Amino acid sequence: MSTLTARGRRTDVTRLLPRGLLIGIIAVLLVFVLVPVVYILLASVNSDIGVASGDFWPSAFTLTNYSKIWTTVALGRGLANSIVVAGSVAVVCAFVAVATAYVLVRFDFRGRLTFLRGLLALQSIPGTLLLLPVFVLFSSFATATGVQVVGTRWGLFITYLTFALPFSTWVMVTYLRGLPRELEEAARIDGASSWRILTRIVVPLSWPGIVVSGIFAFLLGWNDVLFASIMTTPNTRTAAVALEVFGATQEGGALPVYGQMMAAALVCAVPVVVLYLIFQRYLVGGLTAGGVK
Protein backbone atom coordinates (compact mmCIF):
# COMPACT_ATOMS: atom_id res chain seq x y z
CA MET A 1 0.00 0.00 0.00
CA SER A 2 2.81 2.36 0.88
CA THR A 3 4.53 1.53 -2.41
CA LEU A 4 1.43 2.50 -4.39
CA THR A 5 1.11 5.72 -2.37
CA ALA A 6 4.73 6.65 -2.98
CA ARG A 7 4.34 5.89 -6.69
CA GLY A 8 1.24 8.11 -6.84
CA ARG A 9 3.11 10.92 -5.09
CA ARG A 10 5.99 10.70 -7.56
CA THR A 11 3.48 10.88 -10.43
CA ASP A 12 1.84 13.95 -8.90
CA VAL A 13 5.21 15.64 -8.44
CA THR A 14 6.34 15.02 -12.01
CA ARG A 15 2.99 16.02 -13.54
CA LEU A 16 3.19 19.53 -14.99
CA LEU A 17 -0.51 20.40 -14.60
CA PRO A 18 -3.21 19.38 -12.09
CA ARG A 19 -5.15 16.31 -13.12
CA GLY A 20 -8.47 18.14 -13.62
CA LEU A 21 -6.90 20.88 -15.74
CA LEU A 22 -5.00 18.29 -17.77
CA ILE A 23 -8.19 16.37 -18.52
CA GLY A 24 -9.93 19.59 -19.54
CA ILE A 25 -7.14 20.60 -21.93
CA ILE A 26 -7.07 17.15 -23.52
CA ALA A 27 -10.86 17.23 -23.94
CA VAL A 28 -10.71 20.64 -25.66
CA LEU A 29 -7.94 19.46 -27.98
CA LEU A 30 -9.92 16.34 -28.86
CA VAL A 31 -12.94 18.47 -29.72
CA PHE A 32 -10.86 20.68 -32.01
CA VAL A 33 -9.42 17.62 -33.75
CA LEU A 34 -12.41 15.30 -33.91
CA VAL A 35 -15.22 17.72 -34.79
CA PRO A 36 -13.82 18.56 -38.26
CA VAL A 37 -13.13 14.88 -38.92
CA VAL A 38 -16.66 13.91 -37.91
CA TYR A 39 -18.09 16.69 -40.09
CA ILE A 40 -16.10 15.51 -43.13
CA LEU A 41 -17.26 11.94 -42.50
CA LEU A 42 -20.92 12.97 -42.23
CA ALA A 43 -20.68 15.30 -45.24
CA SER A 44 -19.26 12.50 -47.34
CA VAL A 45 -22.44 10.45 -46.83
CA ASN A 46 -24.75 13.45 -47.25
CA SER A 47 -26.26 14.91 -50.41
CA ASP A 48 -24.71 17.96 -52.05
CA ILE A 49 -27.80 20.01 -51.26
CA GLY A 50 -27.62 19.01 -47.61
CA VAL A 51 -23.94 19.93 -47.33
CA ALA A 52 -24.45 23.24 -49.17
CA SER A 53 -27.34 24.15 -46.85
CA GLY A 54 -25.11 23.62 -43.82
CA ASP A 55 -26.63 20.42 -42.41
CA PHE A 56 -24.29 18.80 -39.89
CA TRP A 57 -26.32 15.61 -39.59
CA PRO A 58 -27.48 14.13 -42.92
CA SER A 59 -31.21 13.78 -43.45
CA ALA A 60 -30.50 10.64 -45.47
CA PHE A 61 -27.29 8.63 -45.56
CA THR A 62 -25.95 7.71 -49.01
CA LEU A 63 -22.74 6.21 -50.38
CA THR A 64 -23.16 7.53 -53.92
CA ASN A 65 -20.44 10.11 -53.35
CA TYR A 66 -17.89 7.35 -52.91
CA SER A 67 -18.90 5.75 -56.20
CA LYS A 68 -18.92 9.00 -58.18
CA ILE A 69 -15.50 10.29 -57.18
CA TRP A 70 -13.69 7.71 -59.31
CA THR A 71 -15.10 9.31 -62.48
CA THR A 72 -15.72 12.91 -61.38
CA VAL A 73 -12.34 13.50 -59.73
CA ALA A 74 -10.36 10.85 -61.64
CA LEU A 75 -9.14 9.80 -58.23
CA GLY A 76 -7.99 6.32 -59.22
CA ARG A 77 -5.18 7.55 -61.46
CA GLY A 78 -4.15 10.18 -58.89
CA LEU A 79 -3.96 7.61 -56.10
CA ALA A 80 -1.93 5.25 -58.27
CA ASN A 81 0.54 8.01 -59.14
CA SER A 82 0.82 9.08 -55.50
CA ILE A 83 1.41 5.53 -54.28
CA VAL A 84 4.07 4.88 -56.92
CA VAL A 85 5.93 8.16 -56.42
CA ALA A 86 5.60 8.53 -52.64
CA GLY A 87 6.19 4.82 -52.01
CA SER A 88 9.34 4.69 -54.12
CA VAL A 89 10.64 7.88 -52.49
CA ALA A 90 10.01 6.41 -49.03
CA VAL A 91 11.83 3.15 -49.74
CA VAL A 92 14.83 4.65 -51.55
CA CYS A 93 15.15 7.56 -49.11
CA ALA A 94 15.08 5.34 -46.03
CA PHE A 95 17.81 2.96 -47.18
CA VAL A 96 20.01 5.66 -48.73
CA ALA A 97 19.70 7.62 -45.49
CA VAL A 98 20.75 4.68 -43.30
CA ALA A 99 23.77 3.96 -45.51
CA THR A 100 24.81 7.62 -45.57
CA ALA A 101 24.31 7.99 -41.83
CA TYR A 102 26.39 4.86 -41.18
CA VAL A 103 29.30 6.37 -43.05
CA LEU A 104 28.94 9.72 -41.26
CA VAL A 105 28.72 8.16 -37.79
CA ARG A 106 31.23 5.31 -37.96
CA PHE A 107 34.00 6.75 -40.20
CA ASP A 108 36.20 9.80 -39.73
CA PHE A 109 37.11 11.71 -42.88
CA ARG A 110 37.75 15.25 -43.94
CA GLY A 111 34.56 17.26 -44.38
CA ARG A 112 32.37 15.03 -42.21
CA LEU A 113 31.32 17.81 -39.83
CA THR A 114 30.79 20.19 -42.74
CA PHE A 115 28.48 17.65 -44.35
CA LEU A 116 26.51 17.23 -41.13
CA ARG A 117 26.15 20.99 -40.74
CA GLY A 118 25.06 21.20 -44.35
CA LEU A 119 22.23 18.76 -43.64
CA LEU A 120 20.92 21.12 -40.96
CA ALA A 121 21.37 24.15 -43.19
CA LEU A 122 19.31 22.55 -45.96
CA GLN A 123 16.38 22.19 -43.58
CA SER A 124 16.20 25.97 -43.14
CA ILE A 125 15.64 26.65 -46.85
CA PRO A 126 11.92 26.95 -47.72
CA GLY A 127 10.90 24.61 -50.52
CA THR A 128 8.96 27.39 -52.28
CA LEU A 129 12.23 29.22 -52.98
CA LEU A 130 13.53 26.21 -54.90
CA LEU A 131 10.46 25.72 -57.10
CA LEU A 132 11.66 27.92 -59.95
CA PRO A 133 15.33 26.76 -59.83
CA VAL A 134 14.27 23.10 -59.90
CA PHE A 135 11.91 23.70 -62.82
CA VAL A 136 14.55 25.62 -64.79
CA LEU A 137 17.16 22.94 -64.04
CA PHE A 138 14.94 20.12 -65.27
CA SER A 139 13.87 22.10 -68.34
CA SER A 140 17.51 22.86 -69.21
CA PHE A 141 18.41 19.21 -68.77
CA ALA A 142 15.63 18.20 -71.18
CA THR A 143 16.84 20.78 -73.71
CA ALA A 144 20.46 19.63 -73.49
CA THR A 145 19.90 15.88 -73.50
CA GLY A 146 16.46 15.44 -75.06
CA VAL A 147 15.30 13.48 -72.00
CA GLN A 148 12.01 14.81 -70.66
CA VAL A 149 11.94 15.31 -66.89
CA VAL A 150 9.09 17.74 -66.24
CA GLY A 151 5.76 15.94 -66.43
CA THR A 152 7.15 12.51 -65.57
CA ARG A 153 6.84 10.42 -62.43
CA TRP A 154 10.56 9.91 -62.12
CA GLY A 155 11.15 13.66 -62.30
CA LEU A 156 8.79 14.10 -59.36
CA PHE A 157 10.57 11.21 -57.63
CA ILE A 158 13.93 12.98 -57.93
CA THR A 159 12.42 16.22 -56.64
CA TYR A 160 10.93 14.64 -53.52
CA LEU A 161 14.04 12.56 -52.89
CA THR A 162 16.16 15.72 -52.91
CA PHE A 163 14.04 17.37 -50.22
CA ALA A 164 13.51 14.27 -48.07
CA LEU A 165 17.08 12.96 -47.89
CA PRO A 166 18.61 15.67 -45.62
CA PHE A 167 16.03 15.21 -42.85
CA SER A 168 15.97 11.43 -43.18
CA THR A 169 19.76 11.26 -43.04
CA TRP A 170 19.86 13.41 -39.91
CA VAL A 171 17.25 11.19 -38.25
CA MET A 172 19.37 8.14 -39.00
CA VAL A 173 22.55 9.88 -37.80
CA THR A 174 20.86 10.56 -34.46
CA TYR A 175 19.60 6.98 -34.25
CA LEU A 176 22.87 5.26 -35.20
CA ARG A 177 24.77 7.24 -32.58
CA GLY A 178 22.81 5.30 -29.96
CA LEU A 179 23.70 1.86 -31.32
CA PRO A 180 26.54 0.07 -29.49
CA ARG A 181 29.79 -0.16 -31.40
CA GLU A 182 30.70 -3.44 -29.74
CA LEU A 183 28.45 -5.47 -32.06
CA GLU A 184 30.11 -4.02 -35.13
CA GLU A 185 33.60 -4.47 -33.68
CA ALA A 186 32.86 -8.12 -32.89
CA ALA A 187 31.61 -8.69 -36.44
CA ARG A 188 34.68 -6.98 -37.87
CA ILE A 189 36.95 -9.21 -35.79
CA ASP A 190 35.15 -12.20 -37.32
CA GLY A 191 36.05 -10.89 -40.78
CA ALA A 192 32.83 -9.12 -41.76
CA SER A 193 33.15 -6.29 -44.25
CA SER A 194 31.59 -2.86 -43.78
CA TRP A 195 28.82 -3.74 -46.25
CA ARG A 196 28.02 -6.97 -44.40
CA ILE A 197 27.96 -5.14 -41.06
CA LEU A 198 25.59 -2.56 -42.52
CA THR A 199 23.17 -5.08 -44.01
CA ARG A 200 23.31 -7.78 -41.32
CA ILE A 201 23.69 -5.75 -38.11
CA VAL A 202 22.97 -2.05 -38.55
CA VAL A 203 19.85 -2.27 -40.72
CA PRO A 204 18.04 -4.91 -38.57
CA LEU A 205 18.73 -2.85 -35.44
CA SER A 206 17.69 0.43 -37.06
CA TRP A 207 14.12 -0.34 -38.11
CA PRO A 208 12.50 2.36 -35.91
CA GLY A 209 14.69 5.05 -37.45
CA ILE A 210 14.25 3.62 -40.95
CA VAL A 211 10.47 3.63 -40.53
CA VAL A 212 10.47 7.27 -39.37
CA SER A 213 12.65 8.28 -42.31
CA GLY A 214 10.47 6.40 -44.77
CA ILE A 215 7.19 7.76 -43.40
CA PHE A 216 8.50 11.33 -43.49
CA ALA A 217 9.51 10.89 -47.12
CA PHE A 218 6.18 9.25 -47.95
CA LEU A 219 4.18 12.08 -46.37
CA LEU A 220 6.28 14.65 -48.22
CA GLY A 221 5.38 13.10 -51.55
CA TRP A 222 1.80 12.33 -50.59
CA ASN A 223 0.80 15.77 -49.30
CA ASP A 224 2.75 17.99 -51.68
CA VAL A 225 0.72 20.16 -54.04
CA LEU A 226 3.15 22.92 -55.03
CA PHE A 227 5.78 20.88 -56.86
CA ALA A 228 3.32 18.25 -58.08
CA SER A 229 1.12 20.88 -59.74
CA ILE A 230 4.10 22.25 -61.70
CA MET A 231 6.01 19.03 -62.38
CA THR A 232 3.13 16.85 -63.59
CA THR A 233 0.73 16.52 -66.50
CA PRO A 234 -2.92 15.33 -66.39
CA ASN A 235 -1.67 11.75 -66.80
CA THR A 236 0.89 11.98 -63.98
CA ARG A 237 -1.05 14.06 -61.45
CA THR A 238 -0.94 12.92 -57.87
CA ALA A 239 -4.01 12.59 -55.66
CA ALA A 240 -3.32 15.93 -53.95
CA VAL A 241 -3.25 17.76 -57.29
CA ALA A 242 -6.36 15.94 -58.47
CA LEU A 243 -8.19 17.16 -55.37
CA GLU A 244 -6.92 20.70 -55.89
CA VAL A 245 -8.03 20.77 -59.53
CA PHE A 246 -11.39 19.26 -58.62
CA GLY A 247 -11.96 21.87 -55.90
CA ALA A 248 -10.97 24.71 -58.21
CA THR A 249 -13.39 23.59 -60.91
CA GLN A 250 -16.26 23.66 -58.41
CA GLU A 251 -15.76 27.29 -57.43
CA GLY A 252 -18.52 29.51 -58.74
CA GLY A 253 -20.72 26.57 -59.70
CA ALA A 254 -24.47 26.52 -59.13
CA LEU A 255 -24.20 23.60 -56.70
CA PRO A 256 -20.65 22.53 -55.76
CA VAL A 257 -20.36 18.81 -55.15
CA TYR A 258 -19.14 19.18 -51.58
CA GLY A 259 -20.15 15.64 -50.71
CA GLN A 260 -17.86 14.17 -53.34
CA MET A 261 -15.04 16.49 -52.25
CA MET A 262 -15.35 15.25 -48.66
CA ALA A 263 -15.47 11.63 -49.80
CA ALA A 264 -12.39 12.11 -51.97
CA ALA A 265 -10.53 13.74 -49.07
CA LEU A 266 -11.32 10.79 -46.80
CA VAL A 267 -10.23 8.26 -49.43
CA CYS A 268 -6.92 10.10 -49.84
CA ALA A 269 -6.40 10.05 -46.07
CA VAL A 270 -6.90 6.30 -45.75
CA PRO A 271 -3.39 5.23 -46.95
CA VAL A 272 -1.73 7.56 -44.42
CA VAL A 273 -3.88 6.25 -41.55
CA VAL A 274 -3.22 2.64 -42.54
CA LEU A 275 0.50 3.36 -42.76
CA TYR A 276 0.48 4.82 -39.27
CA LEU A 277 -1.49 1.92 -37.81
CA ILE A 278 0.95 -0.59 -39.29
CA PHE A 279 4.15 1.12 -38.19
CA GLN A 280 3.05 2.95 -35.03
CA ARG A 281 5.11 0.70 -32.75
CA TYR A 282 8.27 1.85 -34.54
CA LEU A 283 7.45 5.57 -34.56
CA VAL A 284 7.97 6.35 -30.87
CA GLY A 285 11.35 4.64 -30.74
CA GLY A 286 12.48 6.28 -33.95
CA LEU A 287 11.37 9.79 -33.04
CA THR A 288 12.84 9.67 -29.53
CA ALA A 289 16.15 8.13 -30.61
CA GLY A 290 19.06 10.12 -29.29
CA GLY A 291 16.93 11.90 -26.69
CA VAL A 292 18.59 10.00 -23.81
CA LYS A 293 22.29 9.38 -23.78
C-alpha atoms as one frame of an Amber mdcrd trajectory, in Angstrom:
protein
   0.000   0.000   0.000   2.813   2.362   0.876   4.526   1.532  -2.409   1.431
   2.497  -4.393   1.111   5.718  -2.374   4.732   6.648  -2.976   4.344   5.895
  -6.687   1.240   8.107  -6.841   3.112  10.921  -5.086   5.989  10.701  -7.560
   3.484  10.877 -10.431   1.838  13.949  -8.898   5.206  15.642  -8.436   6.340
  15.017 -12.012   2.993  16.020 -13.539   3.195  19.530 -14.987  -0.509  20.401
 -14.599  -3.206  19.383 -12.087  -5.154  16.308 -13.116  -8.466  18.138 -13.619
  -6.897  20.879 -15.737  -5.000  18.290 -17.765  -8.191  16.365 -18.521  -9.931
  19.588 -19.538  -7.141  20.602 -21.932  -7.071  17.147 -23.519 -10.856  17.225
 -23.944 -10.710  20.637 -25.657  -7.944  19.458 -27.979  -9.920  16.343 -28.864
 -12.940  18.473 -29.718 -10.862  20.678 -32.006  -9.421  17.621 -33.747 -12.408
  15.304 -33.913 -15.223  17.717 -34.794 -13.816  18.565 -38.258 -13.129  14.884
 -38.917 -16.660  13.911 -37.914 -18.089  16.689 -40.087 -16.097  15.505 -43.126
 -17.256  11.939 -42.505 -20.917  12.973 -42.233 -20.681  15.302 -45.237 -19.258
  12.497 -47.344 -22.436  10.454 -46.832 -24.750  13.448 -47.252 -26.262  14.907
 -50.408 -24.711  17.955 -52.052 -27.804  20.007 -51.264 -27.616  19.012 -47.605
 -23.944  19.930 -47.330 -24.453  23.237 -49.174 -27.335  24.149 -46.855 -25.106
  23.615 -43.815 -26.629  20.421 -42.408 -24.291  18.802 -39.887 -26.315  15.612
 -39.595 -27.483  14.130 -42.922 -31.210  13.779 -43.447 -30.500  10.637 -45.470
 -27.287   8.630 -45.565 -25.950   7.710 -49.013 -22.737   6.212 -50.380 -23.162
   7.527 -53.918 -20.438  10.111 -53.346 -17.886   7.346 -52.914 -18.896   5.747
 -56.197 -18.919   8.999 -58.178 -15.498  10.288 -57.184 -13.690   7.710 -59.314
 -15.098   9.307 -62.476 -15.715  12.905 -61.380 -12.343  13.500 -59.733 -10.361
  10.853 -61.640  -9.139   9.796 -58.228  -7.992   6.320 -59.220  -5.181   7.554
 -61.455  -4.146  10.176 -58.891  -3.955   7.611 -56.099  -1.933   5.253 -58.270
   0.541   8.010 -59.145   0.818   9.081 -55.498   1.412   5.534 -54.283   4.071
   4.882 -56.924   5.933   8.162 -56.420   5.596   8.526 -52.641   6.190   4.819
 -52.014   9.340   4.692 -54.119  10.635   7.878 -52.487  10.014   6.408 -49.030
  11.834   3.146 -49.744  14.827   4.652 -51.547  15.152   7.557 -49.112  15.079
   5.337 -46.031  17.812   2.963 -47.180  20.014   5.658 -48.727  19.697   7.618
 -45.493  20.753   4.680 -43.302  23.771   3.956 -45.507  24.807   7.624 -45.567
  24.313   7.986 -41.827  26.388   4.861 -41.179  29.304   6.373 -43.045  28.941
   9.716 -41.264  28.723   8.164 -37.790  31.227   5.315 -37.964  33.995   6.748
 -40.197  36.203   9.797 -39.726  37.107  11.706 -42.877  37.746  15.254 -43.935
  34.556  17.258 -44.378  32.374  15.027 -42.215  31.322  17.814 -39.835  30.788
  20.186 -42.739  28.482  17.647 -44.355  26.510  17.231 -41.130  26.146  20.986
 -40.739  25.062  21.195 -44.349  22.229  18.762 -43.636  20.924  21.117 -40.956
  21.365  24.151 -43.193  19.314  22.553 -45.965  16.375  22.189 -43.576  16.203
  25.967 -43.138  15.642  26.647 -46.853  11.918  26.948 -47.724  10.896  24.615
 -50.516   8.965  27.385 -52.284  12.230  29.218 -52.977  13.525  26.212 -54.899
  10.465  25.717 -57.096  11.660  27.915 -59.950  15.330  26.758 -59.826  14.271
  23.098 -59.904  11.906  23.699 -62.818  14.552  25.615 -64.787  17.160  22.939
 -64.041  14.941  20.120 -65.273  13.875  22.103 -68.340  17.507  22.863 -69.210
  18.407  19.214 -68.768  15.632  18.201 -71.176  16.845  20.782 -73.715  20.462
  19.630 -73.486  19.897  15.884 -73.495  16.465  15.436 -75.060  15.297  13.477
 -71.999  12.012  14.806 -70.657  11.942  15.312 -66.890   9.087  17.741 -66.238
   5.765  15.945 -66.427   7.148  12.507 -65.573   6.836  10.425 -62.430  10.565
   9.906 -62.124  11.146  13.662 -62.304   8.789  14.096 -59.360  10.567  11.206
 -57.629  13.934  12.983 -57.929  12.420  16.221 -56.641  10.934  14.644 -53.517
  14.041  12.560 -52.885  16.156  15.725 -52.910  14.041  17.367 -50.216  13.507
  14.272 -48.071  17.076  12.959 -47.890  18.611  15.666 -45.618  16.033  15.214
 -42.852  15.967  11.430 -43.178  19.760  11.258 -43.038  19.862  13.407 -39.912
  17.253  11.188 -38.246  19.369   8.142 -38.998  22.550   9.878 -37.795  20.861
  10.558 -34.463  19.600   6.978 -34.255  22.867   5.257 -35.197  24.775   7.236
 -32.584  22.808   5.303 -29.964  23.703   1.856 -31.320  26.542   0.066 -29.486
  29.794  -0.158 -31.404  30.701  -3.444 -29.741  28.452  -5.469 -32.056  30.110
  -4.021 -35.130  33.597  -4.473 -33.675  32.862  -8.120 -32.892  31.615  -8.693
 -36.436  34.683  -6.976 -37.872  36.952  -9.213 -35.790  35.151 -12.203 -37.321
  36.046 -10.891 -40.776  32.831  -9.124 -41.764  33.151  -6.291 -44.248  31.586
  -2.862 -43.778  28.816  -3.740 -46.246  28.024  -6.969 -44.400  27.960  -5.136
 -41.064  25.587  -2.555 -42.515  23.170  -5.075 -44.013  23.307  -7.784 -41.323
  23.686  -5.754 -38.112  22.970  -2.047 -38.555  19.850  -2.268 -40.720  18.044
  -4.906 -38.574  18.734  -2.846 -35.440  17.687   0.435 -37.063  14.119  -0.342
 -38.115  12.504   2.355 -35.913  14.691   5.047 -37.451  14.247   3.622 -40.949
  10.472   3.630 -40.533  10.467   7.270 -39.370  12.646   8.280 -42.314  10.466
   6.405 -44.774   7.189   7.759 -43.398   8.496  11.326 -43.494   9.514  10.893
 -47.122   6.182   9.254 -47.948   4.183  12.084 -46.374   6.284  14.653 -48.216
   5.383  13.104 -51.551   1.797  12.327 -50.590   0.804  15.770 -49.298   2.749
  17.994 -51.676   0.719  20.156 -54.039   3.149  22.915 -55.027   5.782  20.880
 -56.861   3.324  18.253 -58.077   1.119  20.882 -59.736   4.097  22.247 -61.697
   6.014  19.030 -62.384   3.127  16.846 -63.589   0.727  16.522 -66.504  -2.921
  15.334 -66.390  -1.671  11.750 -66.797   0.891  11.976 -63.979  -1.049  14.057
 -61.452  -0.945  12.916 -57.868  -4.007  12.594 -55.664  -3.317  15.928 -53.949
  -3.249  17.762 -57.291  -6.362  15.937 -58.470  -8.194  17.162 -55.366  -6.922
  20.696 -55.890  -8.028  20.766 -59.528 -11.387  19.265 -58.615 -11.955  21.866
 -55.897 -10.971  24.712 -58.214 -13.394  23.593 -60.915 -16.263  23.661 -58.410
 -15.764  27.292 -57.427 -18.521  29.509 -58.735 -20.717  26.571 -59.700 -24.465
  26.518 -59.129 -24.201  23.597 -56.698 -20.650  22.529 -55.756 -20.364  18.814
 -55.149 -19.140  19.182 -51.583 -20.150  15.642 -50.708 -17.856  14.175 -53.343
 -15.041  16.490 -52.248 -15.351  15.251 -48.663 -15.473  11.632 -49.804 -12.391
  12.106 -51.972 -10.527  13.735 -49.075 -11.319  10.787 -46.803 -10.231   8.262
 -49.426  -6.917  10.102 -49.838  -6.404  10.055 -46.066  -6.899   6.295 -45.752
  -3.389   5.230 -46.945  -1.731   7.555 -44.425  -3.884   6.254 -41.554  -3.221
   2.642 -42.536   0.503   3.361 -42.761   0.476   4.823 -39.268  -1.488   1.918
 -37.805   0.948  -0.595 -39.293   4.153   1.122 -38.185   3.049   2.947 -35.035
   5.106   0.697 -32.753   8.274   1.849 -34.542   7.449   5.567 -34.557   7.970
   6.345 -30.875  11.346   4.636 -30.741  12.484   6.285 -33.955  11.372   9.795
 -33.043  12.836   9.674 -29.526  16.149   8.125 -30.610  19.057  10.116 -29.295
  16.934  11.902 -26.686  18.587  10.005 -23.811  22.292   9.376 -23.780
